[in-house]
Structure formats: C-alpha cells, structure tokens
Amino acid sequence: MTSEIAPSGSVALRPVLPLGEAAAAGSERFSQARIERILGVVCGFGCSVLGAQAFFNALSSTQEAPLWRVGLVILIFVPLIVMVVASSSGLATRACAGVFALVFPLALLAWPVATAGRVAAGTSEPWIWYLLNVATVAAVLAFPLAWQIVWALLIPVLYGVVRLVQLQDAAVSGFMPTLLDVVFAIILALVFLVLGWMLRTMAVGMDTARREAVGSYAAAAAADAAERERVAVAALMHDSVLAALIAAERAHTPRERSLAVSMAREALTRLANVDQDAGEGSDAPVLLAAFVADLEAATVEAGGPHVVGELPHEEWALPGRVARALILAATQAVANAVEHAGGADLAVQVVASPHRIEIVVSDGGPGFDPEAVPDDRLGIRGSISARMAAVAGSARLASGPEGTQVTLTWERPS
C-alpha cells in the first residue's frame, strides 16, 4: 500500500488491492469525500458571515481612497462569493478556495498604497481585518498541510506589517493593538487547521478500516464458497461417482450393466453441474410431512426400513437446501449401515418440534472406531458431517459394540 499527501492536506491512500479485496475499492474514499463536503459547507457558511460583515464595513470605510476601495472590493469579494457558492454546492471547492487564498495576500500588499496619506482615518481596525481567517480557511480547503501552516502564519503577519506601514507615525501607539490582532488571527487559523487535519485523519482511518473489513468479508465469502464447493464435490464423489464405479465393477448381468450405465450417466451430469448444485438443491420450502415422505422413499430405496416420525401439531417448512442435505446425509447413514452392519436392527426415526428437527439412524452392528477411518473415506466426512455443516446443521456419531447411531440435527433460526 502506498500513500501520498493529497491536495487537501489529508493522506490519500492508494492501495494495490489483492483479488479478495477488489470489492472494497469503490468505498476507498467514502468518509474522506463526506468530510470534505462537510468542511466545505461549514466553512462556506462561516466565510459568508465574515464576508458580509467585512463588506458592509467596506461600504462605509474612509481609510482607503475611493477608487482603491472599489478596486479592492471587486478584487476580494468576487472570488469570495465564488468560493462560498462553490463550497456550498460542492463543485470546484478546492480551486475556488485556492484562488481566494492567493488573491487575498495581493490585496494585503496593496493596502498601504490604497491608504497612503489617510493616517487619521486609519486608527480603527480596517474592514480587511475581518477576512484574515477567511483566507486561512480557504487555504485549509485548498492547499496541502505544509502550505496550510504557511498561510496560517503568513496572512496574519503580513497584515501586521502592512497595518503598521499604514499607521506610519502612529505605528508606535498602534503596535500593541496590531500585535494582539495578529496573535488572535494566528490562534484562530491554527484552530481551523488542526480541526481540519483531525477530521481528515479520522476519515482516512475510517476508510482504511472499511476497506479492510470489506476485503476481509470478500475473502471470507470466497473461502466459504470454495468450502461449499469442496463439500459438494466430496459428497458427489462418494454418493455418485464411486457408487457408479462400484456398480460397474460388480455388474455381470445385462440389467446390472444397464443400471451401472444409468448411474454413471447421472454421476457425470451431476459432476458437470456441481457449481450450480453446490447448495444441494433449491431453497423452495418443504413441509414436514412432505419431507418425511421424501426421506422414507430415499431410505427404502437405499435398503433401509420405514421411517418412524414424531411431528408437531403445527406444520412448518424446511428450506429446500436443508431438506435435501438432511435426506442425503440420512440416506448415506442408512447405506453405511446396510453395507457395514448388514442392516441389523436398522431404524430411522424423525423427531420434530416447532423449532428443531432431528433424524436418528441406528443399527445393531458390531460398531467401529470413527478415529480409525482413513482420511480418503468420504462417507462420513463428506456425505454426512460436511453436508450438515454446509446448511448450519450438525451430525453426531456414536459407535460401539452395541451398534452405531448417527444423529442429524437442524434448528430453525430464531
């Protein structure tokens, strides 16, 4: 990530985003843009108030010659009005503020010439004094931080010099009031400068945090999608591809060969569409009664018994993907019991409450040690556990000499 000082004095971050953070690029300067807009509106309002005060004082001023007064009013107030309008509308704020910030020192340099020979009329504060901090605020809106500091010091000091030149013989008596005016203007200028710097720094921090958060979310979403696809492929490999290969290996009769060909065709179709089928079906809701019927049809087809159901009086529906995952996981548990336990005392039970559904597949086989199952065996890991985890469910396995029990659980979000 690289950074540089932006024209407004803030730190402009220009990151080279990795692929996972590409979605965050659109919000890189969201807070900075809002802060600049707020600063523009607030400064525009304040400058309009001070400008109006200076303008009405200029109309009745006798410190400068009449022609000089007209020229200075045009030179100062035309850019000031343009800057206020630009700041309020948010259009070309920096450019218009920069023009005023550059014009005002020129007006200050012309002030001794405009007031030459009019010392007696110059004992009171001139109208141009009201615009000192307008010029320093314009610098905050337009210049980098270093030049903001220069303007915060230059404008008041320059005013002090030209004011003492204007007073001439009365400069000694007017030194302290002029010095107080200069110090007061410097303090206000530094306050505006620090406030602008703090707000812009906070905006950069917020934009950085937002970009990192969006990038992290995008990376997490990509990782989740990859994991879902991995689970789907693992389940597909075990449920369809390996089953088709085993059927083809064991096929001896024409009917068995035809069945193996059909299974292989289905496996290839699912493998080709695995990216669309990663979620195990659609999200169309499935009522409990229909779900139990589909579960029974699937378990009976896998060689299992009829399903024993205990359903609540109030009917409710499962998301389609959840129903599909529960059926496939339960079917795999039944197939495992038939293959490894010979289907001894095999039972499938469904227990549902208003907020939870649980499927228990149990058998009376010799049992096994789940920790001893090789990593390349996908029946439990891919087709049961990972499939349930993909739909925010859970799968518990208990196995011993008395048999094996697989419990599949899914709870409705509150």
PDB file of N, CA and C in Angstrom, residues 246-323:
ATOM      1  N   ILE A 246     -18.337 -48.673  -8.516  1.00  0.00           N
ATOM      2  CA  ILE A 246     -18.530 -49.973  -7.839  1.00  0.00           C
ATOM      3  C   ILE A 246     -19.583 -50.792  -8.563  1.00  0.00           C
ATOM      4  N   ALA A 247     -20.696 -50.123  -8.974  1.00  0.00           N
ATOM      5  CA  ALA A 247     -21.749 -50.844  -9.689  1.00  0.00           C
ATOM      6  C   ALA A 247     -21.237 -51.397 -11.013  1.00  0.00           C
ATOM      7  N   ALA A 248     -20.392 -50.614 -11.691  1.00  0.00           N
ATOM      8  CA  ALA A 248     -19.852 -51.093 -12.965  1.00  0.00           C
ATOM      9  C   ALA A 248     -18.923 -52.290 -12.753  1.00  0.00           C
ATOM     10  N   GLU A 249     -18.151 -52.238 -11.653  1.00  0.00           N
ATOM     11  CA  GLU A 249     -17.233 -53.341 -11.378  1.00  0.00           C
ATOM     12  C   GLU A 249     -17.988 -54.639 -11.070  1.00  0.00           C
ATOM     13  N   ARG A 250     -19.118 -54.528 -10.391  1.00  0.00           N
ATOM     14  CA  ARG A 250     -19.859 -55.705  -9.949  1.00  0.00           C
ATOM     15  C   ARG A 250     -20.948 -56.132 -10.934  1.00  0.00           C
ATOM     16  N   ALA A 251     -21.078 -55.427 -12.046  1.00  0.00           N
ATOM     17  CA  ALA A 251     -22.154 -55.740 -12.991  1.00  0.00           C
ATOM     18  C   ALA A 251     -21.787 -56.981 -13.810  1.00  0.00           C
ATOM     19  N   HIS A 252     -22.669 -57.983 -13.781  1.00  0.00           N
ATOM     20  CA  HIS A 252     -22.449 -59.222 -14.528  1.00  0.00           C
ATOM     21  C   HIS A 252     -23.587 -59.511 -15.488  1.00  0.00           C
ATOM     22  N   THR A 253     -24.786 -59.098 -15.137  1.00  0.00           N
ATOM     23  CA  THR A 253     -25.951 -59.364 -15.990  1.00  0.00           C
ATOM     24  C   THR A 253     -26.256 -58.117 -16.818  1.00  0.00           C
ATOM     25  N   PRO A 254     -27.018 -58.271 -17.919  1.00  0.00           N
ATOM     26  CA  PRO A 254     -27.394 -57.096 -18.725  1.00  0.00           C
ATOM     27  C   PRO A 254     -28.133 -56.041 -17.903  1.00  0.00           C
ATOM     28  N   ARG A 255     -28.997 -56.464 -16.983  1.00  0.00           N
ATOM     29  CA  ARG A 255     -29.732 -55.490 -16.169  1.00  0.00           C
ATOM     30  C   ARG A 255     -28.775 -54.712 -15.269  1.00  0.00           C
ATOM     31  N   GLU A 256     -27.814 -55.421 -14.679  1.00  0.00           N
ATOM     32  CA  GLU A 256     -26.841 -54.738 -13.815  1.00  0.00           C
ATOM     33  C   GLU A 256     -25.968 -53.783 -14.624  1.00  0.00           C
ATOM     34  N   ARG A 257     -25.601 -54.164 -15.842  1.00  0.00           N
ATOM     35  CA  ARG A 257     -24.804 -53.263 -16.677  1.00  0.00           C
ATOM     36  C   ARG A 257     -25.612 -52.022 -17.061  1.00  0.00           C
ATOM     37  N   SER A 258     -26.883 -52.234 -17.387  1.00  0.00           N
ATOM     38  CA  SER A 258     -27.741 -51.098 -17.732  1.00  0.00           C
ATOM     39  C   SER A 258     -27.878 -50.138 -16.549  1.00  0.00           C
ATOM     40  N   LEU A 259     -28.020 -50.717 -15.348  1.00  0.00           N
ATOM     41  CA  LEU A 259     -28.115 -49.877 -14.156  1.00  0.00           C
ATOM     42  C   LEU A 259     -26.809 -49.117 -13.922  1.00  0.00           C
ATOM     43  N   ALA A 260     -25.673 -49.775 -14.133  1.00  0.00           N
ATOM     44  CA  ALA A 260     -24.382 -49.120 -13.953  1.00  0.00           C
ATOM     45  C   ALA A 260     -24.211 -47.980 -14.947  1.00  0.00           C
ATOM     46  N   VAL A 261     -24.641 -48.201 -16.201  1.00  0.00           N
ATOM     47  CA  VAL A 261     -24.557 -47.125 -17.201  1.00  0.00           C
ATOM     48  C   VAL A 261     -25.421 -45.950 -16.787  1.00  0.00           C
ATOM     49  N   SER A 262     -26.616 -46.232 -16.287  1.00  0.00           N
ATOM     50  CA  SER A 262     -27.509 -45.154 -15.842  1.00  0.00           C
ATOM     51  C   SER A 262     -26.901 -44.378 -14.678  1.00  0.00           C
ATOM     52  N   MET A 263     -26.306 -45.109 -13.734  1.00  0.00           N
ATOM     53  CA  MET A 263     -25.668 -44.442 -12.600  1.00  0.00           C
ATOM     54  C   MET A 263     -24.475 -43.606 -13.045  1.00  0.00           C
ATOM     55  N   ALA A 264     -23.715 -44.101 -13.992  1.00  0.00           N
ATOM     56  CA  ALA A 264     -22.572 -43.345 -14.492  1.00  0.00           C
ATOM     57  C   ALA A 264     -23.020 -42.082 -15.202  1.00  0.00           C
ATOM     58  N   ARG A 265     -24.107 -42.210 -16.005  1.00  0.00           N
ATOM     59  CA  ARG A 265     -24.614 -41.022 -16.703  1.00  0.00           C
ATOM     60  C   ARG A 265     -25.074 -39.960 -15.700  1.00  0.00           C
ATOM     61  N   GLU A 266     -25.767 -40.380 -14.661  1.00  0.00           N
ATOM     62  CA  GLU A 266     -26.226 -39.421 -13.633  1.00  0.00           C
ATOM     63  C   GLU A 266     -25.032 -38.792 -12.916  1.00  0.00           C
ATOM     64  N   ALA A 267     -24.004 -39.615 -12.624  1.00  0.00           N
ATOM     65  CA  ALA A 267     -22.826 -39.083 -11.934  1.00  0.00           C
ATOM     66  C   ALA A 267     -22.117 -38.040 -12.788  1.00  0.00           C
ATOM     67  N   LEU A 268     -21.986 -38.301 -14.095  1.00  0.00           N
ATOM     68  CA  LEU A 268     -21.333 -37.338 -14.984  1.00  0.00           C
ATOM     69  C   LEU A 268     -22.141 -36.048 -15.091  1.00  0.00           C
ATOM     70  N   THR A 269     -23.474 -36.179 -15.119  1.00  0.00           N
ATOM     71  CA  THR A 269     -24.326 -34.988 -15.189  1.00  0.00           C
ATOM     72  C   THR A 269     -24.166 -34.140 -13.941  1.00  0.00           C
ATOM     73  N   ARG A 270     -24.184 -34.769 -12.773  1.00  0.00           N
ATOM     74  CA  ARG A 270     -24.023 -34.018 -11.523  1.00  0.00           C
ATOM     75  C   ARG A 270     -22.623 -33.415 -11.414  1.00  0.00           C
ATOM     76  N   LEU A 271     -21.610 -34.150 -11.903  1.00  0.00           N
ATOM     77  CA  LEU A 271     -20.249 -33.631 -11.856  1.00  0.00           C
ATOM     78  C   LEU A 271     -20.106 -32.396 -12.741  1.00  0.00           C
ATOM     79  N   ALA A 272     -20.788 -32.416 -13.895  1.00  0.00           N
ATOM     80  CA  ALA A 272     -20.721 -31.268 -14.797  1.00  0.00           C
ATOM     81  C   ALA A 272     -21.433 -30.051 -14.220  1.00  0.00           C
ATOM     82  N   ASN A 273     -22.436 -30.275 -13.382  1.00  0.00           N
ATOM     83  CA  ASN A 273     -23.228 -29.174 -12.824  1.00  0.00           C
ATOM     84  C   ASN A 273     -22.949 -28.951 -11.344  1.00  0.00           C
ATOM     85  N   VAL A 274     -21.770 -29.348 -10.884  1.00  0.00           N
ATOM     86  CA  VAL A 274     -21.506 -29.262  -9.451  1.00  0.00           C
ATOM     87  C   VAL A 274     -21.477 -27.821  -8.965  1.00  0.00           C
ATOM     88  N   ASP A 275     -21.076 -26.857  -9.842  1.00  0.00           N
ATOM     89  CA  ASP A 275     -21.036 -25.470  -9.399  1.00  0.00           C
ATOM     90  C   ASP A 275     -22.423 -24.908  -9.177  1.00  0.00           C
ATOM     91  N   GLN A 276     -23.422 -25.368  -9.964  1.00  0.00           N
ATOM     92  CA  GLN A 276     -24.783 -24.922  -9.714  1.00  0.00           C
ATOM     93  C   GLN A 276     -25.450 -25.700  -8.593  1.00  0.00           C
ATOM     94  N   ASP A 277     -24.943 -26.880  -8.281  1.00  0.00           N
ATOM     95  CA  ASP A 277     -25.597 -27.756  -7.310  1.00  0.00           C
ATOM     96  C   ASP A 277     -24.856 -27.797  -5.989  1.00  0.00           C
ATOM     97  N   ALA A 278     -23.969 -26.782  -5.746  1.00  0.00           N
ATOM     98  CA  ALA A 278     -23.161 -26.811  -4.528  1.00  0.00           C
ATOM     99  C   ALA A 278     -23.990 -26.721  -3.283  1.00  0.00           C
ATOM    100  N   GLY A 279     -25.163 -26.112  -3.396  1.00  0.00           N
ATOM    101  CA  GLY A 279     -26.013 -25.962  -2.223  1.00  0.00           C
ATOM    102  C   GLY A 279     -26.993 -27.090  -2.038  1.00  0.00           C
ATOM    103  N   GLU A 280     -26.887 -28.151  -2.819  1.00  0.00           N
ATOM    104  CA  GLU A 280     -27.768 -29.314  -2.697  1.00  0.00           C
ATOM    105  C   GLU A 280     -29.227 -28.934  -2.933  1.00  0.00           C
ATOM    106  N   GLY A 281     -29.524 -28.355  -4.086  1.00  0.00           N
ATOM    107  CA  GLY A 281     -30.905 -28.105  -4.439  1.00  0.00           C
ATOM    108  C   GLY A 281     -31.328 -26.663  -4.218  1.00  0.00           C
ATOM    109  N   SER A 282     -32.606 -26.408  -4.491  1.00  0.00           N
ATOM    110  CA  SER A 282     -33.139 -25.054  -4.403  1.00  0.00           C
ATOM    111  C   SER A 282     -33.532 -24.729  -2.966  1.00  0.00           C
ATOM    112  N   ASP A 283     -33.934 -23.470  -2.784  1.00  0.00           N
ATOM    113  CA  ASP A 283     -34.367 -23.015  -1.472  1.00  0.00           C
ATOM    114  C   ASP A 283     -35.879 -23.055  -1.316  1.00  0.00           C
ATOM    115  N   ALA A 284     -36.595 -23.685  -2.230  1.00  0.00           N
ATOM    116  CA  ALA A 284     -38.046 -23.778  -2.110  1.00  0.00           C
ATOM    117  C   ALA A 284     -38.405 -24.532  -0.830  1.00  0.00           C
ATOM    118  N   PRO A 285     -39.306 -23.970  -0.005  1.00  0.00           N
ATOM    119  CA  PRO A 285     -39.617 -24.617   1.278  1.00  0.00           C
ATOM    120  C   PRO A 285     -40.297 -25.976   1.091  1.00  0.00           C
ATOM    121  N   VAL A 286     -40.029 -26.875   2.033  1.00  0.00           N
ATOM    122  CA  VAL A 286     -40.589 -28.227   2.006  1.00  0.00           C
ATOM    123  C   VAL A 286     -41.306 -28.467   3.337  1.00  0.00           C
ATOM    124  N   LEU A 287     -42.602 -28.774   3.303  1.00  0.00           N
ATOM    125  CA  LEU A 287     -43.356 -29.039   4.532  1.00  0.00           C
ATOM    126  C   LEU A 287     -42.848 -30.312   5.193  1.00  0.00           C
ATOM    127  N   LEU A 288     -43.020 -30.376   6.521  1.00  0.00           N
ATOM    128  CA  LEU A 288     -42.508 -31.520   7.286  1.00  0.00           C
ATOM    129  C   LEU A 288     -43.055 -32.837   6.779  1.00  0.00           C
ATOM    130  N   ALA A 289     -44.373 -32.873   6.511  1.00  0.00           N
ATOM    131  CA  ALA A 289     -44.981 -34.128   6.060  1.00  0.00           C
ATOM    132  C   ALA A 289     -44.372 -34.575   4.731  1.00  0.00           C
ATOM    133  N   ALA A 290     -44.198 -33.629   3.808  1.00  0.00           N
ATOM    134  CA  ALA A 290     -43.595 -33.968   2.526  1.00  0.00           C
ATOM    135  C   ALA A 290     -42.134 -34.374   2.703  1.00  0.00           C
ATOM    136  N   PHE A 291     -41.458 -33.714   3.631  1.00  0.00           N
ATOM    137  CA  PHE A 291     -40.061 -34.059   3.893  1.00  0.00           C
ATOM    138  C   PHE A 291     -39.937 -35.497   4.402  1.00  0.00           C
ATOM    139  N   VAL A 292     -40.802 -35.879   5.358  1.00  0.00           N
ATOM    140  CA  VAL A 292     -40.747 -37.246   5.895  1.00  0.00           C
ATOM    141  C   VAL A 292     -41.043 -38.265   4.801  1.00  0.00           C
ATOM    142  N   ALA A 293     -41.984 -37.929   3.926  1.00  0.00           N
ATOM    143  CA  ALA A 293     -42.299 -38.849   2.832  1.00  0.00           C
ATOM    144  C   ALA A 293     -41.105 -39.016   1.892  1.00  0.00           C
ATOM    145  N   ASP A 294     -40.447 -37.899   1.566  1.00  0.00           N
ATOM    146  CA  ASP A 294     -39.259 -37.981   0.701  1.00  0.00           C
ATOM    147  C   ASP A 294     -38.134 -38.750   1.393  1.00  0.00           C
ATOM    148  N   LEU A 295     -37.980 -38.530   2.703  1.00  0.00           N
ATOM    149  CA  LEU A 295     -36.946 -39.245   3.455  1.00  0.00           C
ATOM    150  C   LEU A 295     -37.212 -40.745   3.448  1.00  0.00           C
ATOM    151  N   GLU A 296     -38.455 -41.126   3.644  1.00  0.00           N
ATOM    152  CA  GLU A 296     -38.770 -42.561   3.663  1.00  0.00           C
ATOM    153  C   GLU A 296     -38.515 -43.184   2.304  1.00  0.00           C
ATOM    154  N   ALA A 297     -38.910 -42.489   1.233  1.00  0.00           N
ATOM    155  CA  ALA A 297     -38.678 -43.035  -0.109  1.00  0.00           C
ATOM    156  C   ALA A 297     -37.189 -43.229  -0.359  1.00  0.00           C
ATOM    157  N   ALA A 298     -36.367 -42.260   0.100  1.00  0.00           N
ATOM    158  CA  ALA A 298     -34.934 -42.354  -0.129  1.00  0.00           C
ATOM    159  C   ALA A 298     -34.301 -43.463   0.699  1.00  0.00           C
ATOM    160  N   THR A 299     -34.701 -43.615   1.952  1.00  0.00           N
ATOM    161  CA  THR A 299     -34.098 -44.647   2.801  1.00  0.00           C
ATOM    162  C   THR A 299     -34.532 -46.047   2.375  1.00  0.00           C
ATOM    163  N   VAL A 300     -35.780 -46.190   1.971  1.00  0.00           N
ATOM    164  CA  VAL A 300     -36.245 -47.507   1.497  1.00  0.00           C
ATOM    165  C   VAL A 300     -35.495 -47.886   0.228  1.00  0.00           C
ATOM    166  N   GLU A 301     -35.284 -46.890  -0.676  1.00  0.00           N
ATOM    167  CA  GLU A 301     -34.538 -47.169  -1.906  1.00  0.00           C
ATOM    168  C   GLU A 301     -33.113 -47.589  -1.592  1.00  0.00           C
ATOM    169  N   ALA A 302     -32.533 -47.034  -0.476  1.00  0.00           N
ATOM    170  CA  ALA A 302     -31.168 -47.392  -0.091  1.00  0.00           C
ATOM    171  C   ALA A 302     -31.109 -48.712   0.673  1.00  0.00           C
ATOM    172  N   GLY A 303     -32.268 -49.387   0.863  1.00  0.00           N
ATOM    173  CA  GLY A 303     -32.282 -50.669   1.563  1.00  0.00           C
ATOM    174  C   GLY A 303     -32.620 -50.558   3.029  1.00  0.00           C
ATOM    175  N   GLY A 304     -33.091 -49.394   3.458  1.00  0.00           N
ATOM    176  CA  GLY A 304     -33.410 -49.196   4.857  1.00  0.00           C
ATOM    177  C   GLY A 304     -34.862 -49.468   5.174  1.00  0.00           C
ATOM    178  N   PRO A 305     -35.277 -49.291   6.441  1.00  0.00           N
ATOM    179  CA  PRO A 305     -36.647 -49.563   6.867  1.00  0.00           C
ATOM    180  C   PRO A 305     -37.539 -48.344   6.660  1.00  0.00           C
ATOM    181  N   HIS A 306     -38.788 -48.480   7.017  1.00  0.00           N
ATOM    182  CA  HIS A 306     -39.701 -47.350   7.011  1.00  0.00           C
ATOM    183  C   HIS A 306     -39.328 -46.379   8.127  1.00  0.00           C
ATOM    184  N   VAL A 307     -39.645 -45.117   7.897  1.00  0.00           N
ATOM    185  CA  VAL A 307     -39.280 -44.063   8.844  1.00  0.00           C
ATOM    186  C   VAL A 307     -40.351 -43.943   9.915  1.00  0.00           C
ATOM    187  N   VAL A 308     -39.916 -43.853  11.152  1.00  0.00           N
ATOM    188  CA  VAL A 308     -40.821 -43.600  12.274  1.00  0.00           C
ATOM    189  C   VAL A 308     -40.765 -42.107  12.566  1.00  0.00           C
ATOM    190  N   GLY A 309     -41.904 -41.432  12.462  1.00  0.00           N
ATOM    191  CA  GLY A 309     -41.925 -39.979  12.613  1.00  0.00           C
ATOM    192  C   GLY A 309     -42.699 -39.519  13.826  1.00  0.00           C
ATOM    193  N   GLU A 310     -42.216 -38.466  14.432  1.00  0.00           N
ATOM    194  CA  GLU A 310     -42.895 -37.811  15.554  1.00  0.00           C
ATOM    195  C   GLU A 310     -42.904 -36.323  15.249  1.00  0.00           C
ATOM    196  N   LEU A 311     -44.037 -35.857  14.668  1.00  0.00           N
ATOM    197  CA  LEU A 311     -44.115 -34.498  14.167  1.00  0.00           C
ATOM    198  C   LEU A 311     -44.978 -33.628  15.070  1.00  0.00           C
ATOM    199  N   PRO A 312     -44.719 -32.313  15.103  1.00  0.00           N
ATOM    200  CA  PRO A 312     -45.541 -31.422  15.925  1.00  0.00           C
ATOM    201  C   PRO A 312     -46.911 -31.195  15.295  1.00  0.00           C
ATOM    202  N   HIS A 313     -47.859 -30.715  16.088  1.00  0.00           N
ATOM    203  CA  HIS A 313     -49.205 -30.449  15.561  1.00  0.00           C
ATOM    204  C   HIS A 313     -49.176 -29.289  14.564  1.00  0.00           C
ATOM    205  N   GLU A 314     -48.327 -28.320  14.802  1.00  0.00           N
ATOM    206  CA  GLU A 314     -48.244 -27.167  13.912  1.00  0.00           C
ATOM    207  C   GLU A 314     -47.258 -27.463  12.793  1.00  0.00           C
ATOM    208  N   GLU A 315     -47.779 -27.464  11.565  1.00  0.00           N
ATOM    209  CA  GLU A 315     -46.933 -27.764  10.415  1.00  0.00           C
ATOM    210  C   GLU A 315     -46.013 -26.575  10.118  1.00  0.00           C
ATOM    211  N   TRP A 316     -44.772 -26.858   9.745  1.00  0.00           N
ATOM    212  CA  TRP A 316     -43.864 -25.815   9.292  1.00  0.00           C
ATOM    213  C   TRP A 316     -42.969 -26.393   8.207  1.00  0.00           C
ATOM    214  N   ALA A 317     -42.252 -25.526   7.543  1.00  0.00           N
ATOM    215  CA  ALA A 317     -41.488 -25.936   6.367  1.00  0.00           C
ATOM    216  C   ALA A 317     -39.995 -25.749   6.584  1.00  0.00           C
ATOM    217  N   LEU A 318     -39.222 -26.634   5.972  1.00  0.00           N
ATOM    218  CA  LEU A 318     -37.766 -26.516   5.964  1.00  0.00           C
ATOM    219  C   LEU A 318     -37.334 -25.853   4.664  1.00  0.00           C
ATOM    220  N   PRO A 319     -36.236 -25.101   4.682  1.00  0.00           N
ATOM    221  CA  PRO A 319     -35.661 -24.633   3.412  1.00  0.00           C
ATOM    222  C   PRO A 319     -35.288 -25.829   2.542  1.00  0.00           C
ATOM    223  N   GLY A 320     -35.451 -25.658   1.253  1.00  0.00           N
ATOM    224  CA  GLY A 320     -35.218 -26.787   0.348  1.00  0.00           C
ATOM    225  C   GLY A 320     -33.819 -27.359   0.445  1.00  0.00           C
ATOM    226  N   ARG A 321     -32.819 -26.508   0.581  1.00  0.00           N
ATOM    227  CA  ARG A 321     -31.442 -26.995   0.663  1.00  0.00           C
ATOM    228  C   ARG A 321     -31.223 -27.794   1.945  1.00  0.00           C
ATOM    229  N   VAL A 322     -31.853 -27.344   3.027  1.00  0.00           N
ATOM    230  CA  VAL A 322     -31.718 -28.067   4.291  1.00  0.00           C
ATOM    231  C   VAL A 322     -32.368 -29.445   4.184  1.00  0.00           C
ATOM    232  N   ALA A 323     -33.577 -29.495   3.617  1.00  0.00           N
ATOM    233  CA  ALA A 323     -34.266 -30.778   3.460  1.00  0.00           C
ATOM    234  C   ALA A 323     -33.446 -31.739   2.606  1.00  0.00           C
TER     235      ALA A 323
END
